[in-house]
Coordinates of C-alpha atoms in Angstrom, one line a residue:
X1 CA 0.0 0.0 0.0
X2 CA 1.0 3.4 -1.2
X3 CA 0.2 6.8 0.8
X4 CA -0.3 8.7 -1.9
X5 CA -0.2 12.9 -2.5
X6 CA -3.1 13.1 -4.7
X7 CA -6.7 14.1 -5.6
X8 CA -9.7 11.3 -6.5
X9 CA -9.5 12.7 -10.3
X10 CA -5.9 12.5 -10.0
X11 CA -5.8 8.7 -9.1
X12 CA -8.7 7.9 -11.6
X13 CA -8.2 10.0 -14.3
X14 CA -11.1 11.8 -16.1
X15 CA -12.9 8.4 -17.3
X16 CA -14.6 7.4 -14.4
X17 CA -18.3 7.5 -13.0
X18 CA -19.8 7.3 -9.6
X19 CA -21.7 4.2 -9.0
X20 CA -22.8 4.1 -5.4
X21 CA -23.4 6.6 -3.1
X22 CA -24.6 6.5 0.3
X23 CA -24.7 9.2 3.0
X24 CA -25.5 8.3 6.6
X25 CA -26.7 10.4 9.1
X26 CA -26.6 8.4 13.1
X27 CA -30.4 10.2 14.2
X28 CA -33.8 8.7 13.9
X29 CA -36.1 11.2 13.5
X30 CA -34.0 13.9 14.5
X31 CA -32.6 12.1 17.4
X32 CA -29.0 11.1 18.0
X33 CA -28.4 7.6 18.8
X34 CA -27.0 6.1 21.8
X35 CA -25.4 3.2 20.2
X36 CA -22.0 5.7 19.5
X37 CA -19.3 2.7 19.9
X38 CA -21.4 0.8 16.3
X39 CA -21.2 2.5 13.4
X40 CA -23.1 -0.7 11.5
X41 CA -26.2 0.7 13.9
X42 CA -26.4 3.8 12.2
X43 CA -25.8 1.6 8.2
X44 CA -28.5 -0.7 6.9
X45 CA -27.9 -4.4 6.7
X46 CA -28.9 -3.9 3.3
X47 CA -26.7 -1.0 2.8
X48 CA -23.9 -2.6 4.0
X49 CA -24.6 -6.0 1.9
X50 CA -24.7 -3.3 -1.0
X51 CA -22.0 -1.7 0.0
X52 CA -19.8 -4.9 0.1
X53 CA -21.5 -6.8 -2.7
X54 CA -20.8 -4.1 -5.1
X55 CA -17.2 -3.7 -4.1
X56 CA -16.9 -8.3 -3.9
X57 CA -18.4 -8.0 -7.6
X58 CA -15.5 -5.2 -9.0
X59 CA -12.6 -6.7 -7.7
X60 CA -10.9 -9.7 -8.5
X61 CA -8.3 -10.7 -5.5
X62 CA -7.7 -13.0 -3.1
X63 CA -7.3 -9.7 -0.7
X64 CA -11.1 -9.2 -0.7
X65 CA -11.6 -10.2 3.1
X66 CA -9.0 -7.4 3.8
X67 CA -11.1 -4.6 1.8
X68 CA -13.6 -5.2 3.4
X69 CA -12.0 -5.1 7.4
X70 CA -9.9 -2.4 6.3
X71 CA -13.1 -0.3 5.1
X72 CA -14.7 -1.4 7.7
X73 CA -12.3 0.1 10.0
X74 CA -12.2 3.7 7.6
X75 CA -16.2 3.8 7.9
X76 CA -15.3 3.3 11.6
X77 CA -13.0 5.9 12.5
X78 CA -15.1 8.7 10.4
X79 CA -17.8 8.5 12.7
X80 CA -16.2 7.8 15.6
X81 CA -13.1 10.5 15.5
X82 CA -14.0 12.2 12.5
X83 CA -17.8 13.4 13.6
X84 CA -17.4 13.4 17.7
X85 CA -20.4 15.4 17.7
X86 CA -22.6 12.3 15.8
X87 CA -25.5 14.5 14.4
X88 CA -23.5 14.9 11.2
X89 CA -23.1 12.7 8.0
X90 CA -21.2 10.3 6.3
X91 CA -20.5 9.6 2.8
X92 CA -19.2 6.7 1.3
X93 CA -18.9 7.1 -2.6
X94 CA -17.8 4.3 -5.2
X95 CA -16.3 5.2 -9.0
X96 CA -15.0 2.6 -10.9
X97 CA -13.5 2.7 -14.4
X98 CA -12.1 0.3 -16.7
X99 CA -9.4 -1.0 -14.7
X100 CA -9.7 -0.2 -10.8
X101 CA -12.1 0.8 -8.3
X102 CA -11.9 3.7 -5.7
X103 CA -14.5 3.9 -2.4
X104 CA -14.3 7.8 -1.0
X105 CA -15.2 8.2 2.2
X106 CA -16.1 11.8 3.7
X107 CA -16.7 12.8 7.1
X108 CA -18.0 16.3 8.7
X109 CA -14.9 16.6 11.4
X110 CA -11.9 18.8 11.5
X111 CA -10.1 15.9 10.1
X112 CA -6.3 14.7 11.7
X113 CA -2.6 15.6 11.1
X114 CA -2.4 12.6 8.8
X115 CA 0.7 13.9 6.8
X116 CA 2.5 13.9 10.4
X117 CA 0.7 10.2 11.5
X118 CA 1.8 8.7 7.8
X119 CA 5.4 10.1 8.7
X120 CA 5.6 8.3 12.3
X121 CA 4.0 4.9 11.0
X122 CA 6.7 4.6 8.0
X123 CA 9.5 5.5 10.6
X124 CA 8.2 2.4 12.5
X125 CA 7.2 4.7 15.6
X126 CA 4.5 3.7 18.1
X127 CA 1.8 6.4 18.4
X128 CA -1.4 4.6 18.3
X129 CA -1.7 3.5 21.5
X130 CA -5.4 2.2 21.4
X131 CA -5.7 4.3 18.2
X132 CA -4.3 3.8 14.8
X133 CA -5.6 0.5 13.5
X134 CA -6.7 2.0 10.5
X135 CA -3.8 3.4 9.3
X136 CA -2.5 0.3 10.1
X137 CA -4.4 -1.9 8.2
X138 CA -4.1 0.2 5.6
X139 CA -0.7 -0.1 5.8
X140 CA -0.6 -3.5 5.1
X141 CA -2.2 -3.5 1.8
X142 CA -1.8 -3.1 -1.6
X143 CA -3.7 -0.1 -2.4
X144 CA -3.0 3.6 -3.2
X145 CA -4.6 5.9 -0.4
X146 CA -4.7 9.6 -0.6
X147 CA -6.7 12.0 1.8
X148 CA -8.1 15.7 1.1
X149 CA -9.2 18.2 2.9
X150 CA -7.7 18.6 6.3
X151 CA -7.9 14.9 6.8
X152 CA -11.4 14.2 6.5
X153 CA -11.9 12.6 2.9
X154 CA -10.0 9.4 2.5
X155 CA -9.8 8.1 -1.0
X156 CA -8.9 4.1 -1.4
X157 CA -7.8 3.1 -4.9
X158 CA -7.9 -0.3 -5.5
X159 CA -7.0 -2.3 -9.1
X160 CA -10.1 -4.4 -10.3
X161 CA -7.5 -7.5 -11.1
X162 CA -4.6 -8.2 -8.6
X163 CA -2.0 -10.7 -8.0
X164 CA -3.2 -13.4 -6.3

């Protein structure tokens, strides 16, 4: 896996279309829910078995069961320490184009330092203590990441057919 210094268009290219979107907001009927340690309470069975099935059907690797915890863990951490407050959305968006696949995921926080955090996990330094698996997973696979913003977009570029 490759931190990478770059845009969404910039990793794609200009052919590419957006073919799932979702945006999740953790009220029910204007309420904020109580269940703030599960971001899956706040996602859809359905939307998650979309989500994943959509994601299982594009990509052709044997690192599949990875995606899907390391996802799991970005979805995680932008609701958990990117929207602290919890009344504000996510969005998880998909493009594909001929050759690879790229899930964007957005929160509403202030975002992290994660130019600094990249830095200290490639000099082998321990700073997560209890935090960190993310970027740690991440770490560990064979992806391009970027991030926007102040921290708060994370883009995860992933090639439709890779060695197995």
């Amino acid at each position: 896996m490759t931190f990478v210094n770059k845009t969404l268009e910039e990793m794609l290219g200009s052919n590419h279309e957006l073919v799932y979107s979702l945006n999740v907001t953790p009220t029910i009927n204007g309420e904020i829910l109580e269940a703030r340690s599960n971001y899956w309470g706040f996602i859809t069975k359905e939307q998650e078995d979309e989500l994943f099935s959509l994601i299982n059907a594009k990509i052709r690797t044997a690192l599949y069961e990875d995606a899907e915890d390391t996802l799991m863990e970005i979805i995680d951490n932008a609701f958990n320490r990117g929207n602290m407050a919890f009344d504000k959305p996510i969005t998880i968006n998909l493009y594909e184009t001929n050759d690879k696949i790229a899930v964007q995921i957005k929160d509403s926080g202030s975002g992290f330092d994660y130019k600094t955090k990249i830095a200290q996990l490639n000099a082998g330094e321990v700073y997560f203590q209890g935090h960190g698996c993310g970027l740690k997973r991440m770490n560990n696979s064979e992806w391009e990441i970027s991030y926007e913003g102040n921290g708060n977009t994370v883009n995860v570029l992933i090639l439709k057919e890779q060695k197995k």
